PDB file of C-alpha atoms in Angstrom:
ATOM      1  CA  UNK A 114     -17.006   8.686   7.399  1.00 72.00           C
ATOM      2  CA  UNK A 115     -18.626  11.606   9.477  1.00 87.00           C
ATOM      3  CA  UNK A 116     -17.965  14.167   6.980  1.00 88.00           C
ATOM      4  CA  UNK A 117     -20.151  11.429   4.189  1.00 87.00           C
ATOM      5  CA  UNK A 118     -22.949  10.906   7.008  1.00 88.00           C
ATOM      6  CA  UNK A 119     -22.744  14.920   7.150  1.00 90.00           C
ATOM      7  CA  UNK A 120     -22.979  15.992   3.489  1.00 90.00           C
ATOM      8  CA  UNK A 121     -26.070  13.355   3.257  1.00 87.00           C
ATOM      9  CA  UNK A 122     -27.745  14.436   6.507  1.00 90.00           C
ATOM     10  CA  UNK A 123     -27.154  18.226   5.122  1.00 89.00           C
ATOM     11  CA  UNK A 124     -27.866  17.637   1.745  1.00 86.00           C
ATOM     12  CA  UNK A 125     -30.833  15.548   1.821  1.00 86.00           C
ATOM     13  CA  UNK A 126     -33.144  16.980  -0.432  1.00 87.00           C
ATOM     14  CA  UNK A 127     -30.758  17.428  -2.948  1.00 86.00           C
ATOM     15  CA  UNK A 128     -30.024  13.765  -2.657  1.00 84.00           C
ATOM     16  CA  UNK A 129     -33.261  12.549  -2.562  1.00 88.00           C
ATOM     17  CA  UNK A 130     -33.891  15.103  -5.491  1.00 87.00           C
ATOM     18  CA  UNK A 131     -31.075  13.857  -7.663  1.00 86.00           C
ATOM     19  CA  UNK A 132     -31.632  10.145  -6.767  1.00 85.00           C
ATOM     20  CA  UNK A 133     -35.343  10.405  -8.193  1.00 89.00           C
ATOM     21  CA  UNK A 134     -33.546  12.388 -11.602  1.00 86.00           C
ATOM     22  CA  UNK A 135     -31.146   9.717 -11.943  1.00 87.00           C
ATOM     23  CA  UNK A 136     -34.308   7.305 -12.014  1.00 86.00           C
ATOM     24  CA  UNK A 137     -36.073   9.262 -14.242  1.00 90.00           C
ATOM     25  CA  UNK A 138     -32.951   9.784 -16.974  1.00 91.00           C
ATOM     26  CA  UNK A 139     -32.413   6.074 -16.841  1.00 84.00           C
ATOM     27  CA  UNK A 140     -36.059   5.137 -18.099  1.00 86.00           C
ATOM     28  CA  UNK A 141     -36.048   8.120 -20.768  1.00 82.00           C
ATOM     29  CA  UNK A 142     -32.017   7.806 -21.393  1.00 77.00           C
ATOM     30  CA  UNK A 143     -33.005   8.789 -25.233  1.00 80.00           C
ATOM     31  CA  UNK A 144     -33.851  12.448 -24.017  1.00 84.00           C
ATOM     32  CA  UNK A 145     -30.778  12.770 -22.156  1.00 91.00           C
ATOM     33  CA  UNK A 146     -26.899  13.306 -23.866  1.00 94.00           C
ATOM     34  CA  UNK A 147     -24.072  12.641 -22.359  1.00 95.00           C
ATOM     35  CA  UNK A 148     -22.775  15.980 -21.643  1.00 95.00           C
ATOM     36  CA  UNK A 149     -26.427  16.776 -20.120  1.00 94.00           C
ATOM     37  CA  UNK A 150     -25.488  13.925 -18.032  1.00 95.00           C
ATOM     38  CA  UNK A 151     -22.475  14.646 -16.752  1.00 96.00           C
ATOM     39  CA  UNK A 152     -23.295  18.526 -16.485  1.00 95.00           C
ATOM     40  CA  UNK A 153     -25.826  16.742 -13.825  1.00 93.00           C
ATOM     41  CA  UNK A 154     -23.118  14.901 -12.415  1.00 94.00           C
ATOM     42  CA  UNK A 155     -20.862  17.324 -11.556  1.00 96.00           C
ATOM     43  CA  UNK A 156     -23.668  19.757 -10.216  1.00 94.00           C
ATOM     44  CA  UNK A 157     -24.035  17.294  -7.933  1.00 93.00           C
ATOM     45  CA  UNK A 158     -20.671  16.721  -7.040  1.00 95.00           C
ATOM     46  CA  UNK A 159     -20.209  20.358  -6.527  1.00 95.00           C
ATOM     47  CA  UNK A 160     -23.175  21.022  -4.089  1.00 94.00           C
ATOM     48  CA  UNK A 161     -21.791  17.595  -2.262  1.00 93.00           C
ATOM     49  CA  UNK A 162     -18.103  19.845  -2.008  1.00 96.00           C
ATOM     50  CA  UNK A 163     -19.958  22.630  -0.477  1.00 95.00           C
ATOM     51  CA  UNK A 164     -21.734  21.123   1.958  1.00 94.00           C
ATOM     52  CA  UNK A 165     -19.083  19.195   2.712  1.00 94.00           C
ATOM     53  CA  UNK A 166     -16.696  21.727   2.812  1.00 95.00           C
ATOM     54  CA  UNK A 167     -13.753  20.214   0.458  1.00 97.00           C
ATOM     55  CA  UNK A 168     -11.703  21.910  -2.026  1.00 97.00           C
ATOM     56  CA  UNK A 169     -10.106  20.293  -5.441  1.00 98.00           C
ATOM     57  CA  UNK A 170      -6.824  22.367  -6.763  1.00 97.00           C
ATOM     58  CA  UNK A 171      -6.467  20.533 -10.605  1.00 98.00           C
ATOM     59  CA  UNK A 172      -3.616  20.999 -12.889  1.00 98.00           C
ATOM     60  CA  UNK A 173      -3.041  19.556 -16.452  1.00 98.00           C
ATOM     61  CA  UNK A 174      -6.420  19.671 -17.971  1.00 98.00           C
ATOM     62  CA  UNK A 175      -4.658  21.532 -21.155  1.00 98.00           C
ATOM     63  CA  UNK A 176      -2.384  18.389 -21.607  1.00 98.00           C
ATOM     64  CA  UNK A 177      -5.619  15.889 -22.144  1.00 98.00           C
ATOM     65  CA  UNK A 178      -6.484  14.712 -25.717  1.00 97.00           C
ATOM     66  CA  UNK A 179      -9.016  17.298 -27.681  1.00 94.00           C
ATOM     67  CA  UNK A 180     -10.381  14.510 -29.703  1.00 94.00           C
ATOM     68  CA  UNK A 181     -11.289  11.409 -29.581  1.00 96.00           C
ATOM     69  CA  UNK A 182     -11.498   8.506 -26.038  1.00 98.00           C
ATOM     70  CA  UNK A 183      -9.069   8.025 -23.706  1.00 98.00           C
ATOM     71  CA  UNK A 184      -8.256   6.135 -20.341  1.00 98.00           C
ATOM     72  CA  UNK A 185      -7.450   8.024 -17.078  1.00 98.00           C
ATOM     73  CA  UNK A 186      -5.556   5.909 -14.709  1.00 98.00           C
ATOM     74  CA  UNK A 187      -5.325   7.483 -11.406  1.00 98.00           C
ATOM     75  CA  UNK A 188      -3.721   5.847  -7.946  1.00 97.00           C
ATOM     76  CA  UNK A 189      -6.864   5.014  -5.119  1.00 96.00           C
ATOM     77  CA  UNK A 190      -7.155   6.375  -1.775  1.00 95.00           C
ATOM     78  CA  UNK A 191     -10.804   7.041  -1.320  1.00 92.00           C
ATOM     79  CA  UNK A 192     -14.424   7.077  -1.907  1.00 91.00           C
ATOM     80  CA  UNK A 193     -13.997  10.649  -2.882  1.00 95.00           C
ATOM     81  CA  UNK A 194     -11.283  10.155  -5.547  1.00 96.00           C
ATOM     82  CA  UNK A 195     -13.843   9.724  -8.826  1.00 96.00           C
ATOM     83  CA  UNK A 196     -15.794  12.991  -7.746  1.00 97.00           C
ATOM     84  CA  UNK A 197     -12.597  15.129  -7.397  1.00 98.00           C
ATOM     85  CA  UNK A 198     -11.558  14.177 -10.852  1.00 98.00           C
ATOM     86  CA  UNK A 199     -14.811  14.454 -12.451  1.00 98.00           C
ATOM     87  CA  UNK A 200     -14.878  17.243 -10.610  1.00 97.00           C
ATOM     88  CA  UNK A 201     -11.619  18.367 -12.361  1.00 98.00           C
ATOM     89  CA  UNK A 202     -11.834  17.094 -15.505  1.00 98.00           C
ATOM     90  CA  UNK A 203     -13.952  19.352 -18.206  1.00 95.00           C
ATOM     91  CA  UNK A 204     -15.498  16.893 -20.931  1.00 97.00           C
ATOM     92  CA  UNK A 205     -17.869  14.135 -20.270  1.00 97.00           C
ATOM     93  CA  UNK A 206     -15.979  11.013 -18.226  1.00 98.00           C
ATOM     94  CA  UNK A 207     -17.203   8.080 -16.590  1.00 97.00           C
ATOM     95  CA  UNK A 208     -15.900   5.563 -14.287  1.00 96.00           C
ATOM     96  CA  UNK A 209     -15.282   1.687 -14.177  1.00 94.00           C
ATOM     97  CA  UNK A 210     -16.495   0.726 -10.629  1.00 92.00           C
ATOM     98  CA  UNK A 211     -16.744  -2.606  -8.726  1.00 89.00           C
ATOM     99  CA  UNK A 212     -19.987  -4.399  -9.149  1.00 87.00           C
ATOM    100  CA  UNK A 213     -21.029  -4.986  -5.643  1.00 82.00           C
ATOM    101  CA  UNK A 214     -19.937  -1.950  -4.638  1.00 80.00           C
ATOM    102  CA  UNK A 215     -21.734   0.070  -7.149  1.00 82.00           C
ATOM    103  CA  UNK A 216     -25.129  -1.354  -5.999  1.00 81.00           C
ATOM    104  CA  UNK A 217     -24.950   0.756  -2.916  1.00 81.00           C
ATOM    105  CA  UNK A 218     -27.299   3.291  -2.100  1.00 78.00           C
ATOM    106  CA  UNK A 219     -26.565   6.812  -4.194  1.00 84.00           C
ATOM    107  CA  UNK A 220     -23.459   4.685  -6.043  1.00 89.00           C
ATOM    108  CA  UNK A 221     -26.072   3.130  -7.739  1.00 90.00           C
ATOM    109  CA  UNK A 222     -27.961   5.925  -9.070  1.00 91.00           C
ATOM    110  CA  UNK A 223     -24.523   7.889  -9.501  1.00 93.00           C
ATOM    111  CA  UNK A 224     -22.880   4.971 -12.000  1.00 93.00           C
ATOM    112  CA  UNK A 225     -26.191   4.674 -14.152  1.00 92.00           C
ATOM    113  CA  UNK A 226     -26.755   8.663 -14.272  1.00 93.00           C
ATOM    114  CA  UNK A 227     -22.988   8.946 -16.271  1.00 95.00           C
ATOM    115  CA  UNK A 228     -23.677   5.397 -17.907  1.00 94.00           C
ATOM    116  CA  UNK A 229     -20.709   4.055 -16.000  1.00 95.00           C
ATOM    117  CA  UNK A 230     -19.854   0.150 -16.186  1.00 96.00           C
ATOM    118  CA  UNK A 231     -19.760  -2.632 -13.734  1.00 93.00           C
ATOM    119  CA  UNK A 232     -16.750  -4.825 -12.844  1.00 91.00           C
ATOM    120  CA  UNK A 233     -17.579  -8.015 -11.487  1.00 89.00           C
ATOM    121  CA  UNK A 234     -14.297  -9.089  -9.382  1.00 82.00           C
ATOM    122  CA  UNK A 235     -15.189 -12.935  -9.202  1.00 83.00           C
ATOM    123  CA  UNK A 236     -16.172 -13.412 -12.806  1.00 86.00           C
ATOM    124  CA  UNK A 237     -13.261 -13.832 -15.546  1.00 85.00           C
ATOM    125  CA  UNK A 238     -15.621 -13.809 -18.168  1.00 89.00           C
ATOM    126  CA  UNK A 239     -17.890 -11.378 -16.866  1.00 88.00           C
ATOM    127  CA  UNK A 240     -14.776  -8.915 -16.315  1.00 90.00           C
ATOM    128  CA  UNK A 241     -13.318  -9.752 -20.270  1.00 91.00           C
ATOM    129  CA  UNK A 242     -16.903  -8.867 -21.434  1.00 94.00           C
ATOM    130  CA  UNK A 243     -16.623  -5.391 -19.659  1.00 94.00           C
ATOM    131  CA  UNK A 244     -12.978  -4.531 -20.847  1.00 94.00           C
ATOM    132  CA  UNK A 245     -14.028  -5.372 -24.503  1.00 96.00           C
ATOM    133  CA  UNK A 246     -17.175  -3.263 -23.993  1.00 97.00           C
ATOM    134  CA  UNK A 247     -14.744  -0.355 -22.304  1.00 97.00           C
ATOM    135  CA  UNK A 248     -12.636  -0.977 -25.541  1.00 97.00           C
ATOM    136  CA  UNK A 249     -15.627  -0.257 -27.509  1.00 97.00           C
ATOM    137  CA  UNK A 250     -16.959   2.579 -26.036  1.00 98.00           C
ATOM    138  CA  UNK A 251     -13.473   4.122 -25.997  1.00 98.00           C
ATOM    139  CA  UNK A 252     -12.733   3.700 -29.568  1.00 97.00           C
ATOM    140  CA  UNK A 253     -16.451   5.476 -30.178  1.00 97.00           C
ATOM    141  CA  UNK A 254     -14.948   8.502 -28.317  1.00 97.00           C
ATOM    142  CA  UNK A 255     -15.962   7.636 -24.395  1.00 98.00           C
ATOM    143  CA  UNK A 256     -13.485   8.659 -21.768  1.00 98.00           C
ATOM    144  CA  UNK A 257     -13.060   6.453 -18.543  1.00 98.00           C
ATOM    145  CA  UNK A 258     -11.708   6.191 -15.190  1.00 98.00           C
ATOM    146  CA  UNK A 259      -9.971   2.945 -14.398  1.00 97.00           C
ATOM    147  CA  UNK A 260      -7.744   2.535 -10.496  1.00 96.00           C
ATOM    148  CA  UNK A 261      -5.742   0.083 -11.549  1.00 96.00           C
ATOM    149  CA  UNK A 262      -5.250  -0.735  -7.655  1.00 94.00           C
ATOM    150  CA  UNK A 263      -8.357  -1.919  -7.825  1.00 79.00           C
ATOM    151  CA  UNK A 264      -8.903  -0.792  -3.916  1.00 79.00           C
ATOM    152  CA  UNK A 265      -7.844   1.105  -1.162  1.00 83.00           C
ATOM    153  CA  UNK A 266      -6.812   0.455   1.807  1.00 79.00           C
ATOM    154  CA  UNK A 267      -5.988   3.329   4.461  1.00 80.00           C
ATOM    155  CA  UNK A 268      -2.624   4.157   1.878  1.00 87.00           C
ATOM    156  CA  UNK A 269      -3.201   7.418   1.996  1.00 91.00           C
ATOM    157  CA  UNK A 270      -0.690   9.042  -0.427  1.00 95.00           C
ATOM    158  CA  UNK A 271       1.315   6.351  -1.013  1.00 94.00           C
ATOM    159  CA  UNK A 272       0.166   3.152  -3.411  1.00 94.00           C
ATOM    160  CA  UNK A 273      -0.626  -0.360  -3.820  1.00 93.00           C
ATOM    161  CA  UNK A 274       0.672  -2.545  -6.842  1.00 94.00           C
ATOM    162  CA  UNK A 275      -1.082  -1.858 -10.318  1.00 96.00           C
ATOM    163  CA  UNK A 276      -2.942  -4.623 -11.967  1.00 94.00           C
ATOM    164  CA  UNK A 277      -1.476  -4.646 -15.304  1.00 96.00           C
ATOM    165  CA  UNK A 278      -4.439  -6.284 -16.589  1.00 94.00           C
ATOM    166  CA  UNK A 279      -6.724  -2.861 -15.824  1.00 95.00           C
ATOM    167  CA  UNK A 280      -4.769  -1.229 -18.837  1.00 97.00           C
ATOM    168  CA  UNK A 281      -5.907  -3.914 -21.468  1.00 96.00           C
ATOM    169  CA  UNK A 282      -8.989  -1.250 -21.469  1.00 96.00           C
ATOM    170  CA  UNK A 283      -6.429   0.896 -23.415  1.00 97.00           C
ATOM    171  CA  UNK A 284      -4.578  -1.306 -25.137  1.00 97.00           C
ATOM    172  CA  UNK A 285      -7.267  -3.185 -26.943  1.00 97.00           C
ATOM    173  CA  UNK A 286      -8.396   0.029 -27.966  1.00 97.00           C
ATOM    174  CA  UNK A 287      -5.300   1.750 -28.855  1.00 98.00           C
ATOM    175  CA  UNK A 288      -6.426   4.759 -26.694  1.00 98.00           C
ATOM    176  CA  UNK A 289      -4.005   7.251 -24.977  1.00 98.00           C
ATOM    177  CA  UNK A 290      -3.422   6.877 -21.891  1.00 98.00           C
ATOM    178  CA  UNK A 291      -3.885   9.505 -19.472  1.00 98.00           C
ATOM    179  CA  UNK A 292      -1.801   9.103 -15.731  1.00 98.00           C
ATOM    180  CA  UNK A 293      -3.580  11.172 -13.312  1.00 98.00           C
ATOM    181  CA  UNK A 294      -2.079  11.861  -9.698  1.00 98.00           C
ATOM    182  CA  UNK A 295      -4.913  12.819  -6.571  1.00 98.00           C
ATOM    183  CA  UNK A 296      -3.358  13.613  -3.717  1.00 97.00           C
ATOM    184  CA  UNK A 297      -4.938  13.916  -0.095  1.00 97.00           C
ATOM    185  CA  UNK A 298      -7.922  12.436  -2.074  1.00 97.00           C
ATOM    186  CA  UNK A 299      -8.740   9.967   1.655  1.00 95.00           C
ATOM    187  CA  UNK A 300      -9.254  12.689   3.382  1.00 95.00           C
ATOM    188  CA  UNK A 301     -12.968  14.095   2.767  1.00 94.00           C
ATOM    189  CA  UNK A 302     -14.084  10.780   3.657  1.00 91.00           C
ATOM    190  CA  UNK A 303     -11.556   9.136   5.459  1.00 89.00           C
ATOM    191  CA  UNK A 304     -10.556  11.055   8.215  1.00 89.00           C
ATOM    192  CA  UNK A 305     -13.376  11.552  10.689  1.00 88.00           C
ATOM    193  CA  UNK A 306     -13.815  15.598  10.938  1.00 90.00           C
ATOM    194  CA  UNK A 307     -15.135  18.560   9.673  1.00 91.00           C
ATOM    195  CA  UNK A 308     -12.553  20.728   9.051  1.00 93.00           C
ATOM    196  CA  UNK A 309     -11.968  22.200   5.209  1.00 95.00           C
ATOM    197  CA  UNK A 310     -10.092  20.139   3.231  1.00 96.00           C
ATOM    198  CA  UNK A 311      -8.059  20.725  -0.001  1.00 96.00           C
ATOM    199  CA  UNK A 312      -7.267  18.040  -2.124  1.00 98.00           C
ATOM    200  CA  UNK A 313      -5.329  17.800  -5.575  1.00 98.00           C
ATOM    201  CA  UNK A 314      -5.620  16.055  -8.946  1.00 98.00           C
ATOM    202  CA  UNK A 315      -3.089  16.204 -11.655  1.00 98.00           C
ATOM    203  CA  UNK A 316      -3.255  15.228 -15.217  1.00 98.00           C
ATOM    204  CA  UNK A 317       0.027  14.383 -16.557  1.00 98.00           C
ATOM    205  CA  UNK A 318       0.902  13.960 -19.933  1.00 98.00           C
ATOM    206  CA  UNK A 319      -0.839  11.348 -22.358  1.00 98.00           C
ATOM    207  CA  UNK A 320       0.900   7.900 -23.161  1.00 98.00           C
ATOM    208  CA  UNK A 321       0.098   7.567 -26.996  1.00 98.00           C
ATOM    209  CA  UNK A 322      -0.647   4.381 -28.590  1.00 97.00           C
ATOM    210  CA  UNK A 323       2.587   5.070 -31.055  1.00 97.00           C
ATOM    211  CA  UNK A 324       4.613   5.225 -27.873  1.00 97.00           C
ATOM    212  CA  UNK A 325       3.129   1.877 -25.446  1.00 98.00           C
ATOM    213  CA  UNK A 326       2.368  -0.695 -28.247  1.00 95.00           C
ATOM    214  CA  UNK A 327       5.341  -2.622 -28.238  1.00 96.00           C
ATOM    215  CA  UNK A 328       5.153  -2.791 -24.627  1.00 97.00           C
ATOM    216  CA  UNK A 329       3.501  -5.061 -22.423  1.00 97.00           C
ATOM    217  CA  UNK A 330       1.155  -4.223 -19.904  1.00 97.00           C
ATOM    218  CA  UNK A 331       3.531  -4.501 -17.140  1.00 97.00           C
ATOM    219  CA  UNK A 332       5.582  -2.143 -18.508  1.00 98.00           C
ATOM    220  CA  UNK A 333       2.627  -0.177 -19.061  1.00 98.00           C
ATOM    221  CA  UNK A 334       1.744  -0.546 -15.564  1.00 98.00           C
ATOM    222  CA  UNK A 335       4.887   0.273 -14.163  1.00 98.00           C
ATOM    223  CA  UNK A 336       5.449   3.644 -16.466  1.00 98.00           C
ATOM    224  CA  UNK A 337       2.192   4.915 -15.253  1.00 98.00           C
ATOM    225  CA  UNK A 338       2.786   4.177 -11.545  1.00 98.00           C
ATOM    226  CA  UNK A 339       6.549   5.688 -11.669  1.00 98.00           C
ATOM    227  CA  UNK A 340       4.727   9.000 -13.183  1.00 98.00           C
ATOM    228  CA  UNK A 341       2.645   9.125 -10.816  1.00 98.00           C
ATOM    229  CA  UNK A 342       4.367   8.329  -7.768  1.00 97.00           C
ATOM    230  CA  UNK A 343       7.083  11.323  -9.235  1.00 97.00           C
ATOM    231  CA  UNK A 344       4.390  14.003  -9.231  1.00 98.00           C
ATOM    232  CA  UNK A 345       2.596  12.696  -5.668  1.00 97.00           C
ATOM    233  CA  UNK A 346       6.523  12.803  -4.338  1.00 96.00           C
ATOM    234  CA  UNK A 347       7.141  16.227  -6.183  1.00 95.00           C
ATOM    235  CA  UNK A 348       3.435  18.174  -4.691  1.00 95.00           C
ATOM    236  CA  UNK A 349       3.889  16.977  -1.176  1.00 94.00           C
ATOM    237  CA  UNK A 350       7.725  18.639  -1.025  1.00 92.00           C
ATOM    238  CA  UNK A 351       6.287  21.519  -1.964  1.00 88.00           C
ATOM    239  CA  UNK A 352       3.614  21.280   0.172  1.00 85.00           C
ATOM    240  CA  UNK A 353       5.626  20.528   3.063  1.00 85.00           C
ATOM    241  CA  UNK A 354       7.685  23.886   2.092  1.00 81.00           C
ATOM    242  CA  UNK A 355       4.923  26.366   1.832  1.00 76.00           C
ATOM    243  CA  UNK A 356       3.891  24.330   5.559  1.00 76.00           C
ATOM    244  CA  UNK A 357       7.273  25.559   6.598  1.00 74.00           C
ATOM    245  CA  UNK A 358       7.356  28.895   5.229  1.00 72.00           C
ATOM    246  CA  UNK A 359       3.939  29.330   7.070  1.00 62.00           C
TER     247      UNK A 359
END
């Protein structure tokens, strides 16, 4: 939390700069693309790394699908985790975020500047609404983030239990799906200093509707989170042995 109350204190005029773009964009959204959008995005994301002094190593970005939408499941430790894979990832994304928790203050202008959608935990028919309009957008080419933790919770680098019902994004739309691993991702924002900090995000190979659709989303579920938790396990023994070698 003091390196987020940092980067805003520090970066205040960009924020208040951006904040007033986002505004604009969203009442002339016709002038506006998506890439120019997200090329927006991530300039913001990158002066916010700066300021705030935190690196993203990425790996994998050759394995993700050249044509076409997708869904990129990653595991949750952080507020910083969508930024580092936007970040990361090349090609115009957006994100699937809680809908109370998207109201906040810059979240709010963030989720409408890359034309993100809103999850509303305590409606059922609110939420099927927004996983048939994910499935839509999807299968017209859109690429999203979905956690299918659904939170965090001080876990660090290890993970909760997946909701299998998060991948129904996919499935309705026969999309691949891409596993993506973050790694040290609660740091930026949840450790309280100011040090530099380097965190990871991987994208591992894409789950193709030819190879999920006789399976169920629990399966689903649990292929993604054994991929993931394999690469997490795999980066941090290496970690720990360049840490030794040091």
């Amino acid at each position: 939390m003091l390196r987020l109350c940092y980067v805003i204190v520090v970066s205040l005029p960009f924020v208040v700069y951006y904040i007033c773009k986002a505004h604009y964009i969203e009442r002339h959204g016709d002038n506006f693309s998506e890439e120019r959008r997200y090329k927006i995005a991530r300039r913001c994301i990158s002066i916010m790394m700066y300021n705030g002094r935190i690196e993203t190593e990425s790996t994998g970005q050759e394995l993700l699908p050249k044509e076409g939408g997708y869904v990129m499941y990653p595991n949750h430790q952080g507020k910083y985790d969508t930024l580092g894979i936007m970040y990361a990832h090349p090609t115009p994304c957006t994100i699937v975020m809680d809908a109370y928790r998207s109201k906040l203050p810059i979240a709010d202008s963030f989720i409408d500047l890359v034309q993100g959608s809103r999850l509303d935990k305590h409606d059922m028919k609110s939420q099927m609404k927004t996983i048939l309009k994910i499935s839509d957008e999807v299968k017209a080419g859109r690429r999203y983030i979905v956690f299918p933790e659904g939170g965090y919770d001080h876990n660090k680098n290890s993970m909760q239990d997946f909701r299998a019902g998060s991948f129904k994004c996919a499935t309705k739309a026969r999309a691949p799906i891409v596993p993506v691993a973050i790694i040290d991702s609660y740091k930026p924002f949840g450790v309280n200093s100011l040090r530099r900090v380097r965190t990871q995000v991987h994208f591992l190979e894409p789950i193709l509707y030819e190879e999920y659709y006789e399976m169920t989303t629990q399966e689903i579920s649990d292929l993604v989170k054994s991929r993931i938790a394999c690469t997490i396990e795999k980066q941090l023994r290496e970690k720990n042995k360049k840490a030794k070698v040091k």
